[in-house]
Tab-separated table of C-alpha atoms and ligand atoms in Angstrom:
chain	number	residue	atom	x	y	z
P	913	MET	CA	38.035	-12.147	2.819
P	914	ILE	CA	40.684	-14.838	3.251
P	915	THR	CA	40.442	-17.516	5.925
P	916	ILE	CA	42.871	-20.369	6.468
P	917	VAL	CA	42.028	-23.543	8.354
P	918	GLY	CA	45.025	-25.725	9.169
P	919	ARG	CA	45.807	-28.824	11.176
P	920	PHE	CA	48.862	-28.750	13.410
P	921	GLU	CA	51.685	-31.032	12.237
P	922	ASP	CA	52.168	-32.215	15.807
P	923	GLY	CA	54.967	-34.780	15.974
P	924	TRP	CA	56.667	-33.240	12.917
P	925	LEU	CA	56.741	-29.545	13.843
P	926	SER	CA	56.584	-27.962	17.279
P	927	PRO	CA	53.101	-26.346	17.523
P	928	ASP	CA	54.526	-23.144	19.044
P	929	ILE	CA	56.902	-22.654	16.115
P	930	GLU	CA	54.347	-23.750	13.524
P	931	PHE	CA	51.927	-21.159	14.922
P	932	PHE	CA	54.482	-18.369	14.353
P	933	ILE	CA	55.144	-19.512	10.767
P	934	TRP	CA	51.402	-19.497	9.952
P	935	LYS	CA	50.927	-16.145	11.649
P	936	GLN	CA	53.792	-14.471	9.785
P	937	LEU	CA	52.569	-15.868	6.451
P	938	GLY	CA	49.133	-14.515	7.296
P	939	TYR	CA	50.521	-11.024	7.916
P	940	ALA	CA	52.445	-11.060	4.625
P	941	TYR	CA	49.358	-11.958	2.574
P	942	LYS	CA	46.720	-10.060	4.583
P	943	VAL	CA	44.920	-13.214	5.703
P	944	ASP	CA	41.874	-12.151	7.711
P	945	ARG	CA	41.629	-15.196	9.941
P	946	ILE	CA	43.699	-18.290	10.764
P	947	VAL	CA	42.015	-21.235	12.474
P	948	MET	CA	43.919	-24.282	13.729
P	949	VAL	CA	42.832	-27.809	14.704
P	950	PRO	CA	43.046	-29.256	17.337
P	951	LYS	CA	43.320	-27.012	20.392
P	952	LEU	CA	46.985	-27.472	21.325
P	953	LEU	CA	48.125	-24.032	22.420
P	954	GLU	CA	45.994	-23.137	25.426
P	955	ARG	CA	48.176	-20.099	26.209
P	956	ARG	CA	47.784	-18.553	22.744
P	957	THR	CA	44.470	-16.813	23.232
P	958	SER	CA	45.002	-14.760	20.036
P	959	LEU	CA	44.712	-17.955	17.945
P	960	ASP	CA	41.357	-19.479	16.989
P	961	GLN	CA	41.560	-23.187	17.755
P	962	TYR	CA	38.909	-25.903	17.509
P	963	ASP	CA	38.932	-29.556	18.477
P	964	THR	CA	37.455	-30.815	15.194
P	965	ILE	CA	37.728	-29.798	11.547
P	966	GLU	CA	33.905	-29.685	11.354
P	967	ASP	CA	33.719	-27.149	14.197
P	968	ALA	CA	36.517	-25.129	12.612
P	969	ILE	CA	34.842	-25.041	9.187
P	970	ASN	CA	31.411	-24.277	10.658
P	971	SER	CA	32.908	-21.239	12.366
P	972	CYS	CA	34.039	-19.828	8.996
P	973	ASP	CA	32.262	-17.605	6.509
P	974	GLY	CA	33.088	-18.194	2.818
P	975	GLU	CA	33.450	-20.746	0.050
P	976	ILE	CA	35.342	-23.839	1.197
P	977	VAL	CA	38.461	-24.749	-0.802
P	978	PHE	CA	40.223	-27.936	0.234
P	979	MET	CA	43.874	-27.994	-0.772
P	980	GLU	CA	44.610	-31.608	-1.671
P	981	GLN	CA	47.566	-33.176	-3.419
P	982	LEU	CA	45.083	-35.475	-5.206
P	983	GLY	CA	42.560	-32.729	-5.952
P	984	ASN	CA	40.705	-32.644	-9.296
P	985	VAL	CA	41.414	-28.982	-10.164
P	986	SER	CA	44.876	-27.530	-10.695
P	987	LEU	CA	45.681	-24.320	-8.863
P	988	SER	CA	46.905	-22.835	-12.161
P	989	SER	CA	43.339	-22.911	-13.567
P	990	PHE	CA	41.425	-22.332	-10.321
P	991	VAL	CA	39.393	-19.142	-9.983
P	992	HIS	CA	39.707	-18.054	-6.353
P	993	PRO	CA	36.437	-17.143	-4.618
P	994	LYS	CA	36.382	-13.552	-3.331
P	995	ASN	CA	35.470	-14.864	0.105
P	996	ALA	CA	37.562	-18.031	0.444
P	997	VAL	CA	38.235	-20.508	3.242
P	998	TYR	CA	41.347	-22.524	2.334
P	999	VAL	CA	41.488	-25.794	4.294
P	1000	PHE	CA	44.712	-27.765	4.730
P	1001	GLY	CA	45.389	-31.263	6.043
P	1002	ASN	CA	48.454	-32.620	7.775
P	1003	ALA	CA	50.703	-35.659	7.439
P	1004	SER	CA	48.053	-38.009	8.800
P	1005	THR	CA	44.781	-36.451	7.587
P	1006	ASN	CA	43.352	-35.212	4.327
P	1007	HIS	CA	39.803	-33.992	3.570
P	1008	MET	CA	39.051	-35.828	0.332
P	1009	ASN	CA	35.825	-37.141	1.938
P	1010	LEU	CA	34.362	-33.669	2.603
P	1011	GLU	CA	32.252	-31.547	0.219
P	1012	GLY	CA	33.971	-28.612	-1.484
P	1013	HIS	CA	36.484	-27.654	-4.160
P	1014	LYS	CA	39.541	-29.975	-4.202
P	1015	VAL	CA	42.496	-28.011	-5.547
P	1016	LYS	CA	45.968	-29.405	-6.194
P	1017	ILE	CA	49.305	-27.671	-6.676
P	1018	ASP	CA	51.201	-29.332	-9.514
P	1019	THR	CA	54.818	-29.804	-8.487
P	1020	PRO	CA	57.726	-31.185	-10.558
P	1021	SER	CA	58.042	-34.096	-8.124
P	1022	PRO	CA	55.033	-35.889	-6.533
P	1023	VAL	CA	56.001	-35.027	-2.957
P	1024	ASP	CA	53.482	-33.592	-0.520
P	1025	MET	CA	54.601	-30.352	1.125
P	1026	PHE	CA	54.000	-29.156	4.633
P	1027	ALA	CA	50.702	-27.303	4.575
P	1028	VAL	CA	52.245	-23.946	5.449
P	1029	ASN	CA	54.431	-24.152	2.318
P	1030	ALA	CA	51.432	-25.128	0.189
P	1031	ALA	CA	49.554	-22.178	1.709
P	1032	ALA	CA	52.261	-19.740	0.639
P	1033	ILE	CA	51.925	-20.951	-2.962
P	1034	VAL	CA	48.122	-20.661	-2.853
P	1035	LEU	CA	48.213	-17.143	-1.440
P	1036	ASP	CA	50.789	-16.003	-3.949
P	1037	ASN	CA	48.675	-17.464	-6.760
P	1038	ARG	CA	45.609	-15.653	-5.410
P	1039	TYR	CA	47.372	-12.297	-5.482
P	1040	ASN	CA	49.344	-12.720	-8.699
P	1041	SER	CA	47.129	-14.599	-11.151
M	308	SAM	C1	52.024	-33.314	4.401
M	308	SAM	S1	50.634	-32.900	3.394
M	308	SAM	C2	49.502	-34.250	3.779
M	308	SAM	C3	49.494	-35.359	2.840
M	308	SAM	C4	48.608	-36.490	3.348
M	308	SAM	N1	49.443	-37.650	3.582
M	308	SAM	C5	47.474	-36.818	2.405
M	308	SAM	O1	47.069	-37.940	2.389
M	308	SAM	O2	46.961	-35.905	1.746
M	308	SAM	C6	49.924	-31.541	4.277
M	308	SAM	C7	48.847	-30.752	3.569
M	308	SAM	O3	49.434	-29.753	2.734
M	308	SAM	C8	48.619	-29.545	1.585
M	308	SAM	N2	49.399	-29.920	0.404
M	308	SAM	C9	50.659	-30.418	0.384
M	308	SAM	N3	51.064	-30.614	-0.898
M	308	SAM	C10	50.029	-30.214	-1.693
M	308	SAM	C11	49.823	-30.169	-3.125
M	308	SAM	N4	50.761	-30.548	-3.995
M	308	SAM	N5	48.640	-29.696	-3.576
M	308	SAM	C12	47.676	-29.277	-2.714
M	308	SAM	N6	47.806	-29.314	-1.377
M	308	SAM	C13	48.968	-29.770	-0.865
M	308	SAM	C14	47.381	-30.404	1.779
M	308	SAM	O4	46.370	-29.655	2.406
M	308	SAM	C15	47.897	-31.508	2.688
M	308	SAM	O5	46.871	-32.137	3.434
């Protein structure tokens, strides 16, 4: 099972558009569940939304994998749990203080990506490594 927990990039991306990008990525990679923080899209009842990252994570079933630019394990050597919950930050918040795997994507330039782009790389690595 694959679960994604993301934080809206409110202020950088319109939440309505960001929601569609996450959803489409989820369809492409057969993601079972997408959870977003905080609750911004009251009209989108098909989307799981929580006010805090703790509530979002507690609602998930699986091994927690924090995707962090400063993580201590490279994605290229990471063994994906069968039942994984991939957790992403946003421009203002990371999760380095929480317990769980901290996995980084090594990029040629040390620039942090939008989470939805990082998620596409993680999902592709899960299916193709
Ligand atoms: C714009 S980045 C946030 C960077 C944030 N300023 C920080 O202190 O971590 C959005 C999210 O995408 C994911 N991300 C972006 N680049 C990544 C990388 N190279 N490796 C792992 N995760 C990455 C992380 O989950 C990150 O929190």
